Short mmCIF file of the C-alpha atoms (twelve columns), coordinates in Angstrom:
data_MODEL
# 
_entry.id   MODEL 
# 
loop_
_atom_site.group_PDB 
_atom_site.id 
_atom_site.type_symbol 
_atom_site.label_atom_id 
_atom_site.label_alt_id 
_atom_site.label_comp_id 
_atom_site.label_asym_id 
_atom_site.label_seq_id 
_atom_site.Cartn_x 
_atom_site.Cartn_y 
_atom_site.Cartn_z 
_atom_site.pdbx_PDB_model_num 
ATOM 1   C CA . MET A 1   -38.983 -17.430 -31.412 1 
ATOM 2   C CA . LEU A 2   -39.025 -13.647 -31.373 1 
ATOM 3   C CA . LYS A 3   -42.480 -12.400 -32.315 1 
ATOM 4   C CA . PHE A 4   -43.052 -8.989  -33.859 1 
ATOM 5   C CA . PRO A 5   -45.992 -7.083  -32.342 1 
ATOM 6   C CA . TYR A 6   -48.142 -5.154  -34.791 1 
ATOM 7   C CA . CYS A 7   -46.810 -7.261  -37.677 1 
ATOM 8   C CA . ASN A 8   -49.774 -9.523  -38.376 1 
ATOM 9   C CA . VAL A 9   -49.308 -9.496  -42.165 1 
ATOM 10  C CA . THR A 10  -48.398 -12.177 -44.657 1 
ATOM 11  C CA . ASP A 11  -46.636 -10.184 -47.360 1 
ATOM 12  C CA . LEU A 12  -42.991 -9.587  -46.503 1 
ATOM 13  C CA . ASN A 13  -42.884 -6.226  -48.234 1 
ATOM 14  C CA . GLN A 14  -45.842 -5.127  -46.156 1 
ATOM 15  C CA . ALA A 15  -44.105 -6.550  -43.074 1 
ATOM 16  C CA . LEU A 16  -41.106 -4.351  -43.678 1 
ATOM 17  C CA . ALA A 17  -43.255 -1.275  -44.186 1 
ATOM 18  C CA . GLN A 18  -45.592 -1.919  -41.248 1 
ATOM 19  C CA . CYS A 19  -43.191 -3.401  -38.672 1 
ATOM 20  C CA . ARG A 20  -42.732 -0.164  -36.747 1 
ATOM 21  C CA . PHE A 21  -41.882 0.157   -33.081 1 
ATOM 22  C CA . VAL A 22  -41.927 3.174   -30.827 1 
ATOM 23  C CA . GLY A 23  -39.345 4.639   -28.482 1 
ATOM 24  C CA . LEU A 24  -36.174 4.907   -30.587 1 
ATOM 25  C CA . LEU A 25  -33.024 4.399   -28.546 1 
ATOM 26  C CA . GLY A 26  -30.430 6.450   -30.383 1 
ATOM 27  C CA . PRO A 27  -26.731 5.761   -29.806 1 
ATOM 28  C CA . LEU A 28  -26.428 8.687   -27.390 1 
ATOM 29  C CA . ALA A 29  -29.724 8.133   -25.555 1 
ATOM 30  C CA . SER A 30  -29.717 6.957   -21.954 1 
ATOM 31  C CA . ARG A 31  -30.571 3.289   -21.587 1 
ATOM 32  C CA . ARG A 32  -32.476 3.991   -18.385 1 
ATOM 33  C CA . GLN A 33  -35.815 4.351   -20.117 1 
ATOM 34  C CA . SER A 34  -39.204 2.735   -19.826 1 
ATOM 35  C CA . PRO A 35  -39.050 -1.059  -20.291 1 
ATOM 36  C CA . LEU A 36  -41.783 -0.642  -22.902 1 
ATOM 37  C CA . ALA A 37  -39.532 1.378   -25.184 1 
ATOM 38  C CA . VAL A 38  -38.154 -0.636  -28.104 1 
ATOM 39  C CA . VAL A 39  -36.342 0.247   -31.275 1 
ATOM 40  C CA . SER A 40  -37.892 1.732   -34.384 1 
ATOM 41  C CA . CYS A 41  -37.684 -0.681  -37.268 1 
ATOM 42  C CA . SER A 42  -38.504 1.588   -40.165 1 
ATOM 43  C CA . PRO A 43  -36.595 0.835   -43.377 1 
ATOM 44  C CA . SER A 44  -33.780 3.013   -44.634 1 
ATOM 45  C CA . SER A 45  -33.404 3.835   -48.311 1 
ATOM 46  C CA . SER A 46  -30.682 1.213   -48.670 1 
ATOM 47  C CA . GLU A 47  -32.958 -1.485  -47.284 1 
ATOM 48  C CA . PHE A 48  -35.373 -1.113  -50.198 1 
ATOM 49  C CA . SER A 49  -32.690 -2.687  -52.424 1 
ATOM 50  C CA . LEU A 50  -32.692 -5.814  -50.263 1 
ATOM 51  C CA . THR A 51  -34.842 -8.840  -50.915 1 
ATOM 52  C CA . PRO A 52  -37.902 -9.028  -48.665 1 
ATOM 53  C CA . VAL A 53  -36.324 -11.775 -46.549 1 
ATOM 54  C CA . GLN A 54  -33.078 -9.819  -46.154 1 
ATOM 55  C CA . ALA A 55  -35.025 -6.722  -45.164 1 
ATOM 56  C CA . VAL A 56  -37.004 -8.525  -42.468 1 
ATOM 57  C CA . MET A 57  -33.806 -10.144 -41.168 1 
ATOM 58  C CA . SER A 58  -32.283 -6.671  -40.950 1 
ATOM 59  C CA . CYS A 59  -35.321 -5.572  -38.986 1 
ATOM 60  C CA . GLN A 60  -34.919 -8.523  -36.620 1 
ATOM 61  C CA . GLN A 61  -31.281 -7.623  -36.007 1 
ATOM 62  C CA . GLN A 62  -32.291 -4.094  -35.012 1 
ATOM 63  C CA . VAL A 63  -34.906 -5.422  -32.614 1 
ATOM 64  C CA . GLY A 64  -32.441 -7.917  -31.159 1 
ATOM 65  C CA . SER A 65  -29.980 -5.122  -30.485 1 
ATOM 66  C CA . SER A 66  -32.712 -3.183  -28.729 1 
ATOM 67  C CA . LEU A 67  -33.547 -6.141  -26.496 1 
ATOM 68  C CA . VAL A 68  -29.898 -6.292  -25.442 1 
ATOM 69  C CA . ASN A 69  -30.072 -2.643  -24.433 1 
ATOM 70  C CA . LEU A 70  -33.278 -3.224  -22.489 1 
ATOM 71  C CA . LEU A 71  -31.847 -6.169  -20.557 1 
ATOM 72  C CA . ARG A 72  -28.504 -4.503  -19.896 1 
ATOM 73  C CA . LEU A 73  -28.430 -2.727  -16.506 1 
ATOM 74  C CA . GLY A 74  -26.425 0.203   -17.753 1 
ATOM 75  C CA . GLY A 75  -26.309 3.399   -19.734 1 
ATOM 76  C CA . LEU A 76  -24.604 6.713   -20.280 1 
ATOM 77  C CA . THR A 77  -24.485 9.151   -17.385 1 
ATOM 78  C CA . GLU A 78  -26.377 12.418  -17.640 1 
ATOM 79  C CA . ASP A 79  -23.449 14.350  -19.105 1 
ATOM 80  C CA . GLY A 80  -22.826 11.607  -21.676 1 
ATOM 81  C CA . PHE A 81  -19.103 11.416  -20.890 1 
ATOM 82  C CA . SER A 82  -19.097 8.189   -18.893 1 
ATOM 83  C CA . TYR A 83  -21.032 4.937   -18.730 1 
ATOM 84  C CA . LYS A 84  -22.293 2.952   -15.737 1 
ATOM 85  C CA . GLU A 85  -23.465 -0.646  -15.593 1 
ATOM 86  C CA . LYS A 86  -24.510 -2.986  -12.785 1 
ATOM 87  C CA . PHE A 87  -23.493 -6.645  -12.570 1 
ATOM 88  C CA . ILE A 88  -24.423 -9.536  -10.284 1 
ATOM 89  C CA . ILE A 89  -21.445 -11.745 -9.343  1 
ATOM 90  C CA . ARG A 90  -22.442 -15.218 -10.506 1 
ATOM 91  C CA . GLY A 91  -21.389 -18.631 -9.264  1 
ATOM 92  C CA . PHE A 92  -18.997 -19.398 -12.117 1 
ATOM 93  C CA . GLU A 93  -17.184 -16.083 -11.530 1 
ATOM 94  C CA . VAL A 94  -15.962 -16.904 -8.016  1 
ATOM 95  C CA . GLY A 95  -13.321 -19.221 -6.595  1 
ATOM 96  C CA . ILE A 96  -13.452 -21.820 -3.835  1 
ATOM 97  C CA . ASN A 97  -13.932 -19.078 -1.231  1 
ATOM 98  C CA . LYS A 98  -16.991 -17.673 -3.072  1 
ATOM 99  C CA . ILE A 99  -15.052 -14.487 -3.834  1 
ATOM 100 C CA . ALA A 100 -14.754 -13.064 -7.351  1 
ATOM 101 C CA . THR A 101 -11.417 -13.752 -9.015  1 
ATOM 102 C CA . ILE A 102 -9.165  -11.076 -10.471 1 
ATOM 103 C CA . GLU A 103 -9.917  -12.539 -13.908 1 
ATOM 104 C CA . THR A 104 -13.637 -11.954 -13.283 1 
ATOM 105 C CA . ILE A 105 -12.994 -8.314  -12.458 1 
ATOM 106 C CA . ALA A 106 -10.788 -7.886  -15.538 1 
ATOM 107 C CA . ASN A 107 -13.433 -9.503  -17.756 1 
ATOM 108 C CA . LEU A 108 -16.118 -7.179  -16.388 1 
ATOM 109 C CA . LEU A 109 -13.888 -4.179  -17.074 1 
ATOM 110 C CA . GLN A 110 -13.517 -5.352  -20.646 1 
ATOM 111 C CA . GLU A 111 -17.259 -5.932  -20.989 1 
ATOM 112 C CA . VAL A 112 -18.328 -2.536  -19.686 1 
ATOM 113 C CA . GLY A 113 -15.719 -0.815  -21.849 1 
ATOM 114 C CA . SER A 114 -17.119 -2.505  -24.947 1 
ATOM 115 C CA . ASN A 115 -20.690 -1.656  -23.948 1 
ATOM 116 C CA . HIS A 116 -19.695 1.982   -23.458 1 
ATOM 117 C CA . ALA A 117 -18.205 2.127   -26.951 1 
ATOM 118 C CA . GLN A 118 -21.383 0.695   -28.443 1 
ATOM 119 C CA . SER A 119 -23.579 3.096   -26.474 1 
ATOM 120 C CA . VAL A 120 -21.949 6.090   -28.186 1 
ATOM 121 C CA . GLY A 121 -22.438 4.595   -31.627 1 
ATOM 122 C CA . PHE A 122 -19.086 2.910   -32.201 1 
ATOM 123 C CA . SER A 123 -18.907 -0.543  -33.776 1 
ATOM 124 C CA . THR A 124 -21.174 -3.281  -32.456 1 
ATOM 125 C CA . ASP A 125 -18.725 -6.066  -33.363 1 
ATOM 126 C CA . GLY A 126 -16.875 -5.853  -30.041 1 
ATOM 127 C CA . PHE A 127 -13.906 -3.847  -31.276 1 
ATOM 128 C CA . GLY A 128 -15.213 -0.416  -30.235 1 
ATOM 129 C CA . THR A 129 -13.836 1.140   -33.414 1 
ATOM 130 C CA . SER A 130 -14.897 4.412   -35.015 1 
ATOM 131 C CA . PRO A 131 -16.096 4.658   -38.645 1 
ATOM 132 C CA . THR A 132 -12.688 5.841   -39.890 1 
ATOM 133 C CA . MET A 133 -10.929 3.028   -38.036 1 
ATOM 134 C CA . ARG A 134 -13.179 0.419   -39.631 1 
ATOM 135 C CA . LYS A 135 -12.579 1.910   -43.046 1 
ATOM 136 C CA . LEU A 136 -8.789  1.668   -42.545 1 
ATOM 137 C CA . HIS A 137 -8.894  -1.766  -40.792 1 
ATOM 138 C CA . LEU A 138 -7.604  -0.343  -37.501 1 
ATOM 139 C CA . ILE A 139 -8.308  -1.788  -34.060 1 
ATOM 140 C CA . TRP A 140 -7.495  -0.931  -30.433 1 
ATOM 141 C CA . VAL A 141 -5.095  -3.176  -28.499 1 
ATOM 142 C CA . THR A 142 -4.172  -3.005  -24.816 1 
ATOM 143 C CA . ALA A 143 -0.785  -1.443  -24.064 1 
ATOM 144 C CA . ARG A 144 -0.994  -1.304  -20.238 1 
ATOM 145 C CA . MET A 145 -3.499  -2.414  -17.620 1 
ATOM 146 C CA . HIS A 146 -3.410  -1.520  -13.921 1 
ATOM 147 C CA . ILE A 147 -6.021  -2.816  -11.447 1 
ATOM 148 C CA . GLU A 148 -6.230  -2.218  -7.708  1 
ATOM 149 C CA . VAL A 149 -8.743  -4.161  -5.605  1 
ATOM 150 C CA . TYR A 150 -9.552  -2.870  -2.118  1 
ATOM 151 C CA . LYS A 151 -12.278 -5.434  -1.432  1 
ATOM 152 C CA . TYR A 152 -13.289 -8.383  -3.596  1 
ATOM 153 C CA . PRO A 153 -17.027 -8.779  -4.264  1 
ATOM 154 C CA . ALA A 154 -18.573 -12.093 -3.245  1 
ATOM 155 C CA . TRP A 155 -21.035 -14.429 -4.913  1 
ATOM 156 C CA . ARG A 156 -24.399 -12.675 -5.528  1 
ATOM 157 C CA . ASP A 157 -23.031 -9.231  -4.656  1 
ATOM 158 C CA . VAL A 158 -24.167 -6.439  -6.977  1 
ATOM 159 C CA . ILE A 159 -21.506 -4.052  -8.216  1 
ATOM 160 C CA . GLU A 160 -21.670 -0.979  -10.427 1 
ATOM 161 C CA . ILE A 161 -18.823 -0.111  -12.777 1 
ATOM 162 C CA . GLU A 162 -18.326 3.377   -14.198 1 
ATOM 163 C CA . THR A 163 -15.971 3.871   -17.129 1 
ATOM 164 C CA . TRP A 164 -14.824 6.685   -19.398 1 
ATOM 165 C CA . PHE A 165 -12.083 7.208   -21.972 1 
ATOM 166 C CA . GLN A 166 -9.934  10.130  -23.024 1 
ATOM 167 C CA . ASN A 167 -7.043  11.103  -25.229 1 
ATOM 168 C CA . GLU A 168 -3.534  9.869   -24.401 1 
ATOM 169 C CA . GLY A 169 -1.204  11.897  -26.606 1 
ATOM 170 C CA . ARG A 170 -0.356  10.721  -30.107 1 
ATOM 171 C CA . ILE A 171 -0.076  7.058   -29.170 1 
ATOM 172 C CA . GLY A 172 -3.645  6.189   -28.314 1 
ATOM 173 C CA . THR A 173 -6.316  6.487   -25.661 1 
ATOM 174 C CA . ARG A 174 -6.751  5.918   -21.957 1 
ATOM 175 C CA . ARG A 175 -9.718  4.194   -20.294 1 
ATOM 176 C CA . ASP A 176 -10.430 4.329   -16.547 1 
ATOM 177 C CA . TRP A 177 -12.884 2.481   -14.294 1 
ATOM 178 C CA . ILE A 178 -14.288 2.780   -10.775 1 
ATOM 179 C CA . LEU A 179 -16.106 -0.165  -9.148  1 
ATOM 180 C CA . ASN A 180 -18.657 0.370   -6.379  1 
ATOM 181 C CA . ASP A 181 -20.483 -2.033  -4.081  1 
ATOM 182 C CA . VAL A 182 -24.127 -1.146  -4.781  1 
ATOM 183 C CA . ALA A 183 -25.298 -2.180  -1.304  1 
ATOM 184 C CA . THR A 184 -22.844 0.072   0.550   1 
ATOM 185 C CA . GLY A 185 -21.771 2.630   -2.049  1 
ATOM 186 C CA . GLU A 186 -18.171 1.777   -1.199  1 
ATOM 187 C CA . VAL A 187 -15.454 2.040   -3.859  1 
ATOM 188 C CA . ILE A 188 -14.006 -1.470  -3.972  1 
ATOM 189 C CA . SER A 189 -11.693 -1.232  -6.984  1 
ATOM 190 C CA . ARG A 190 -10.151 1.165   -9.485  1 
ATOM 191 C CA . ALA A 191 -8.443  0.514   -12.786 1 
ATOM 192 C CA . THR A 192 -6.793  2.339   -15.646 1 
ATOM 193 C CA . SER A 193 -5.479  1.287   -19.030 1 
ATOM 194 C CA . LYS A 194 -3.704  2.563   -22.112 1 
ATOM 195 C CA . TRP A 195 -4.663  1.504   -25.617 1 
ATOM 196 C CA . ALA A 196 -2.716  1.714   -28.853 1 
ATOM 197 C CA . MET A 197 -3.877  1.454   -32.438 1 
ATOM 198 C CA . MET A 198 -2.923  -1.495  -34.636 1 
ATOM 199 C CA . ASN A 199 -3.564  -2.330  -38.286 1 
ATOM 200 C CA . GLN A 200 -5.668  -5.478  -38.272 1 
ATOM 201 C CA . ASP A 201 -4.147  -6.759  -41.522 1 
ATOM 202 C CA . THR A 202 -0.428  -6.012  -41.048 1 
ATOM 203 C CA . ARG A 203 -0.493  -6.350  -37.198 1 
ATOM 204 C CA . ARG A 204 1.692   -3.216  -37.016 1 
ATOM 205 C CA . MET A 205 1.177   -0.365  -34.555 1 
ATOM 206 C CA . GLN A 206 0.004   2.942   -35.970 1 
ATOM 207 C CA . LYS A 207 -0.250  6.517   -34.695 1 
ATOM 208 C CA . VAL A 208 -3.695  7.923   -34.013 1 
ATOM 209 C CA . SER A 209 -4.659  10.210  -36.884 1 
ATOM 210 C CA . ASP A 210 -6.498  13.510  -36.432 1 
ATOM 211 C CA . ASP A 211 -9.531  12.051  -38.241 1 
ATOM 212 C CA . VAL A 212 -9.843  9.227   -35.715 1 
ATOM 213 C CA . LYS A 213 -9.173  11.530  -32.784 1 
ATOM 214 C CA . GLU A 214 -11.960 13.884  -33.851 1 
ATOM 215 C CA . GLU A 215 -14.418 10.991  -33.835 1 
ATOM 216 C CA . TYR A 216 -13.851 9.979   -30.219 1 
ATOM 217 C CA . LEU A 217 -12.905 13.291  -28.569 1 
ATOM 218 C CA . VAL A 218 -16.539 14.414  -28.574 1 
ATOM 219 C CA . PHE A 219 -17.301 11.609  -26.103 1 
ATOM 220 C CA . CYS A 220 -14.397 12.360  -23.744 1 
ATOM 221 C CA . PRO A 221 -14.667 14.417  -20.515 1 
ATOM 222 C CA . ARG A 222 -13.972 18.094  -21.154 1 
ATOM 223 C CA . GLU A 223 -11.436 18.142  -18.311 1 
ATOM 224 C CA . PRO A 224 -8.979  15.270  -17.635 1 
ATOM 225 C CA . ARG A 225 -10.498 12.771  -15.220 1 
ATOM 226 C CA . LEU A 226 -8.309  10.040  -13.693 1 
ATOM 227 C CA . ALA A 227 -9.225  7.017   -11.578 1 
ATOM 228 C CA . PHE A 228 -5.820  7.450   -9.881  1 
ATOM 229 C CA . SER A 229 -5.311  11.173  -9.534  1 
ATOM 230 C CA . GLU A 230 -2.197  11.327  -7.351  1 
ATOM 231 C CA . LYS A 231 1.019   12.064  -9.228  1 
ATOM 232 C CA . ASN A 232 3.137   9.130   -8.044  1 
ATOM 233 C CA . ASN A 233 0.472   6.437   -8.190  1 
ATOM 234 C CA . LYS A 234 1.391   2.817   -8.846  1 
ATOM 235 C CA . SER A 235 -0.244  2.758   -12.272 1 
ATOM 236 C CA . LEU A 236 2.570   4.957   -13.645 1 
ATOM 237 C CA . LYS A 237 5.482   2.999   -12.193 1 
ATOM 238 C CA . ARG A 238 7.950   1.540   -14.683 1 
ATOM 239 C CA . ILE A 239 8.309   -2.252  -14.662 1 
ATOM 240 C CA . ALA A 240 11.851  -3.614  -14.947 1 
ATOM 241 C CA . LYS A 241 12.474  -6.632  -17.170 1 
ATOM 242 C CA . LEU A 242 13.288  -9.857  -15.346 1 
ATOM 243 C CA . GLU A 243 16.569  -11.509 -16.210 1 
ATOM 244 C CA . ASP A 244 17.642  -15.125 -15.646 1 
ATOM 245 C CA . PRO A 245 17.955  -16.760 -13.255 1 
ATOM 246 C CA . VAL A 246 14.478  -16.250 -11.803 1 
ATOM 247 C CA . ARG A 247 13.171  -17.738 -8.578  1 
ATOM 248 C CA . TYR A 248 9.828   -19.164 -9.753  1 
ATOM 249 C CA . SER A 249 8.642   -20.340 -13.146 1 
ATOM 250 C CA . LYS A 250 5.904   -22.206 -14.961 1 
ATOM 251 C CA . LEU A 251 7.013   -23.346 -18.402 1 
ATOM 252 C CA . GLY A 252 5.185   -24.507 -21.498 1 
ATOM 253 C CA . LEU A 253 1.843   -22.715 -21.105 1 
ATOM 254 C CA . LYS A 254 -0.311  -23.158 -24.205 1 
ATOM 255 C CA . PRO A 255 -3.240  -20.957 -25.229 1 
ATOM 256 C CA . ARG A 256 -6.570  -22.737 -25.532 1 
ATOM 257 C CA . ARG A 257 -8.922  -21.973 -28.405 1 
ATOM 258 C CA . ALA A 258 -11.199 -20.321 -25.838 1 
ATOM 259 C CA . ASP A 259 -8.396  -17.872 -24.961 1 
ATOM 260 C CA . LEU A 260 -8.609  -16.167 -28.366 1 
ATOM 261 C CA . ASP A 261 -10.680 -13.012 -28.696 1 
ATOM 262 C CA . MET A 262 -12.381 -11.236 -31.590 1 
ATOM 263 C CA . ASN A 263 -9.085  -9.562  -32.520 1 
ATOM 264 C CA . GLN A 264 -7.729  -13.045 -33.346 1 
ATOM 265 C CA . HIS A 265 -5.092  -13.116 -30.635 1 
ATOM 266 C CA . VAL A 266 -4.920  -14.231 -27.009 1 
ATOM 267 C CA . ASN A 267 -7.268  -12.123 -24.877 1 
ATOM 268 C CA . ASN A 268 -5.527  -9.749  -22.485 1 
ATOM 269 C CA . VAL A 269 -7.241  -11.335 -19.436 1 
ATOM 270 C CA . THR A 270 -5.522  -14.666 -20.197 1 
ATOM 271 C CA . TYR A 271 -2.174  -13.016 -19.452 1 
ATOM 272 C CA . ILE A 272 -3.317  -12.434 -15.867 1 
ATOM 273 C CA . GLY A 273 -3.900  -16.145 -15.388 1 
ATOM 274 C CA . TRP A 274 -0.487  -16.953 -16.852 1 
ATOM 275 C CA . VAL A 275 1.203   -14.501 -14.487 1 
ATOM 276 C CA . LEU A 276 -0.501  -16.138 -11.495 1 
ATOM 277 C CA . GLU A 277 0.670   -19.595 -12.594 1 
ATOM 278 C CA . SER A 278 4.203   -18.877 -11.366 1 
ATOM 279 C CA . ILE A 279 3.244   -17.270 -8.038  1 
ATOM 280 C CA . PRO A 280 4.479   -19.524 -5.166  1 
ATOM 281 C CA . LYS A 281 1.744   -21.642 -3.588  1 
ATOM 282 C CA . GLU A 282 2.516   -20.276 -0.123  1 
ATOM 283 C CA . ILE A 283 1.451   -16.827 -1.297  1 
ATOM 284 C CA . ILE A 284 -1.657  -18.062 -3.129  1 
ATOM 285 C CA . ASP A 285 -2.830  -19.953 -0.039  1 
ATOM 286 C CA . THR A 286 -2.450  -17.110 2.464   1 
ATOM 287 C CA . HIS A 287 -2.655  -13.878 0.479   1 
ATOM 288 C CA . GLU A 288 -4.858  -12.171 -2.078  1 
ATOM 289 C CA . LEU A 289 -3.901  -9.945  -4.970  1 
ATOM 290 C CA . GLN A 290 -4.338  -6.249  -4.211  1 
ATOM 291 C CA . ALA A 291 -2.741  -4.713  -7.311  1 
ATOM 292 C CA . ILE A 292 -1.558  -5.864  -10.714 1 
ATOM 293 C CA . THR A 293 0.123   -3.948  -13.543 1 
ATOM 294 C CA . LEU A 294 0.750   -5.493  -16.946 1 
ATOM 295 C CA . ASP A 295 2.638   -4.062  -19.916 1 
ATOM 296 C CA . TYR A 296 1.608   -5.766  -23.160 1 
ATOM 297 C CA . ARG A 297 4.617   -5.765  -25.474 1 
ATOM 298 C CA . LYS A 298 3.799   -8.355  -28.141 1 
ATOM 299 C CA . GLU A 299 0.604   -10.126 -29.127 1 
ATOM 300 C CA . CYS A 300 0.375   -13.862 -28.553 1 
ATOM 301 C CA . GLN A 301 -1.154  -16.213 -31.120 1 
ATOM 302 C CA . GLN A 302 -2.951  -19.530 -30.670 1 
ATOM 303 C CA . TYR A 303 0.040   -21.778 -31.374 1 
ATOM 304 C CA . ASN A 304 2.602   -19.891 -29.293 1 
ATOM 305 C CA . VAL A 305 3.974   -21.578 -26.160 1 
ATOM 306 C CA . VAL A 306 4.622   -19.291 -23.193 1 
ATOM 307 C CA . ASP A 307 6.886   -19.355 -20.123 1 
ATOM 308 C CA . SER A 308 5.771   -17.523 -16.970 1 
ATOM 309 C CA . LEU A 309 8.640   -16.238 -14.804 1 
ATOM 310 C CA . THR A 310 8.416   -14.594 -11.374 1 
ATOM 311 C CA . SER A 311 10.906  -13.105 -8.917  1 
ATOM 312 C CA . LEU A 312 10.723  -10.992 -5.793  1 
ATOM 313 C CA . GLU A 313 10.807  -7.231  -6.089  1 
ATOM 314 C CA . LEU A 314 12.914  -5.682  -3.360  1 
ATOM 315 C CA . THR A 315 12.280  -2.038  -2.628  1 
ATOM 316 C CA . GLU A 316 13.733  0.421   -0.173  1 
ATOM 317 C CA . GLY A 317 12.647  -0.309  3.388   1 
ATOM 318 C CA . SER A 318 11.844  -3.984  2.753   1 
ATOM 319 C CA . LYS A 319 13.441  -7.215  3.919   1 
ATOM 320 C CA . MET A 320 13.245  -10.925 3.159   1 
ATOM 321 C CA . VAL A 321 10.861  -13.018 5.255   1 
ATOM 322 C CA . SER A 322 9.611   -16.603 5.310   1 
ATOM 323 C CA . VAL A 323 5.999   -17.195 4.326   1 
ATOM 324 C CA . GLY A 324 5.824   -20.979 4.740   1 
ATOM 325 C CA . THR A 325 3.597   -22.655 7.355   1 
ATOM 326 C CA . ASN A 326 3.820   -25.639 9.720   1 
ATOM 327 C CA . GLY A 327 7.468   -26.295 9.012   1 
ATOM 328 C CA . SER A 328 6.865   -26.839 5.298   1 
ATOM 329 C CA . ALA A 329 9.276   -25.779 2.592   1 
ATOM 330 C CA . THR A 330 9.108   -21.994 2.439   1 
ATOM 331 C CA . ALA A 331 9.055   -19.298 -0.158  1 
ATOM 332 C CA . THR A 332 10.471  -15.902 0.593   1 
ATOM 333 C CA . ALA A 333 8.851   -12.582 -0.089  1 
ATOM 334 C CA . THR A 334 9.248   -8.986  0.966   1 
ATOM 335 C CA . THR A 335 7.634   -7.148  3.813   1 
ATOM 336 C CA . ARG A 336 8.023   -3.590  5.038   1 
ATOM 337 C CA . GLU A 337 10.103  -3.037  8.136   1 
ATOM 338 C CA . ASP A 338 7.077   -1.500  9.876   1 
ATOM 339 C CA . GLY A 339 5.526   -4.965  9.864   1 
ATOM 340 C CA . HIS A 340 2.870   -4.410  7.191   1 
ATOM 341 C CA . ASP A 341 2.526   -7.142  4.593   1 
ATOM 342 C CA . CYS A 342 3.802   -5.793  1.307   1 
ATOM 343 C CA . HIS A 343 4.585   -8.790  -0.874  1 
ATOM 344 C CA . ARG A 344 5.699   -7.657  -4.319  1 
ATOM 345 C CA . PHE A 345 6.691   -9.705  -7.341  1 
ATOM 346 C CA . LEU A 346 7.956   -8.940  -10.828 1 
ATOM 347 C CA . HIS A 347 6.793   -11.060 -13.753 1 
ATOM 348 C CA . LEU A 348 7.821   -11.859 -17.295 1 
ATOM 349 C CA . LEU A 349 5.894   -13.765 -19.953 1 
ATOM 350 C CA . ARG A 350 8.036   -14.852 -22.891 1 
ATOM 351 C CA . LEU A 351 7.814   -17.161 -25.882 1 
ATOM 352 C CA . SER A 352 9.301   -20.568 -25.127 1 
ATOM 353 C CA . SER A 353 10.660  -20.872 -28.655 1 
ATOM 354 C CA . ASP A 354 13.011  -17.880 -28.764 1 
ATOM 355 C CA . GLY A 355 12.660  -16.052 -25.439 1 
ATOM 356 C CA . ARG A 356 10.981  -12.989 -26.944 1 
ATOM 357 C CA . GLU A 357 9.159   -10.923 -24.337 1 
ATOM 358 C CA . ILE A 358 5.393   -10.650 -24.698 1 
ATOM 359 C CA . ASN A 359 4.427   -9.180  -21.322 1 
ATOM 360 C CA . ARG A 360 5.991   -7.876  -18.129 1 
ATOM 361 C CA . GLY A 361 4.141   -7.272  -14.898 1 
ATOM 362 C CA . ARG A 362 4.122   -6.412  -11.213 1 
ATOM 363 C CA . THR A 363 1.842   -7.749  -8.482  1 
ATOM 364 C CA . GLU A 364 1.265   -6.806  -4.855  1 
ATOM 365 C CA . TRP A 365 -0.302  -9.134  -2.299  1 
ATOM 366 C CA . ARG A 366 -1.893  -8.723  1.137   1 
ATOM 367 C CA . LYS A 367 -2.978  -11.191 3.796   1 
ATOM 368 C CA . LYS A 368 -6.387  -12.699 3.118   1 
ATOM 369 C CA . PRO A 369 -9.007  -11.086 5.379   1 
ATOM 370 C CA . THR A 370 -11.028 -13.137 7.832   1 
ATOM 371 C CA . ARG A 371 -14.517 -13.539 6.358   1 
# 
C-alpha cells in the first residue's frame, strides 16, 4: 500500500488539506532531479467540490504519477525541445540469440514518444493529445515509420533514446529518434515517422488546425532537426504497391486481443511482425533486418483477417542470387554486383476478405554478424 508521509490524520478533509509534498515537478521541469523530490498534492478549487474520499483518491493519483516520473530514467533536455530516456534490454525483449528484436526497438520508440508527450503536459492517457484535440475527440495515428538499425542491442545492454517532434505541413507532425549505446556512446539506430490526425469517433482523417498547431509548436525545435538529414535518404523513398502474383505469402493472419492499442485498433508494431511472417526462412536464418519502412494506409480492427505478401525488389545494379544452404531448396534475393549483401523486399498487407490494402512496406537485410 502507498503510504502518505506527513498525513497522520484521521479526518479526510484534514487529510486533503494537510497532505502536502515538496518539490513540484511541473510538466516542463526536468525529471533529473533529486530522488527526494515528489509532487505537491495541494487541492485545487475544483477539488473542494469532491467528496472527501474522491479528493484523497485524486491526491493519490497525483502522487502515483510523480512516482512514475521518479522511477523513469528520462527527462527533457536542457533546451526543452527533445526528450531522452534510458532503457535496459530485458530478457523477454530478445530473441533466441539474446539480441533485441525489431519489435522491441519499435515498442521502445513508441514508449519514449508517449513519455515525451506527457513530459510537456500533453494527455496522460497514452494518446499524446493536446487540450484542443481532446476537446474535439482527435487523436494521432501513424502514417509512415522508417527505422534503420546499425547494431542491435543485446540482453542487459543499456540504451538511451532521444526523441523530438516538429511540424510536417498541413497534414500532421513528424517525430524522430536517435538510439545510443550508453556504454560506448555509439549511435546504433535512427528512426523517423509521420503522424496524421484522425477523429476518434468517425475514424476519418482531418487536417491539423491552427489551434492545435499553436499548442505543440512551442515544444518543437526552432530550426528543423532531422534524424536522417541527407536529401535522398531511404526514409523518403516511395514504396510501390505489390501486385499478384507475389513470390512469398502468409495468409489468414488474425489480430489477437493483445494486439489492440488504446486507440482501439491494431497497434502499429504488430504490422512489423506481420510483414516478417512472409519473409523466406533462408533470409531469416542467415540475415538480420537493417532497415524497414512502412506506410500505414488503413487501420486494422480486431476481427479483420490479414494476408502478408512479399516479393523481391530489384534495383539498378543488382542481380538474382541463391541464398539457400547445404543443397536445400533455395529462395532468391538481390545482391549488388560489387558483392555486398543488399537483400531488399517489398511487402503488402491486405484484408483477406476484399483485398483492400492496409499497409505497404520495404525491408533491407544484411548478413548476421559473428558474435
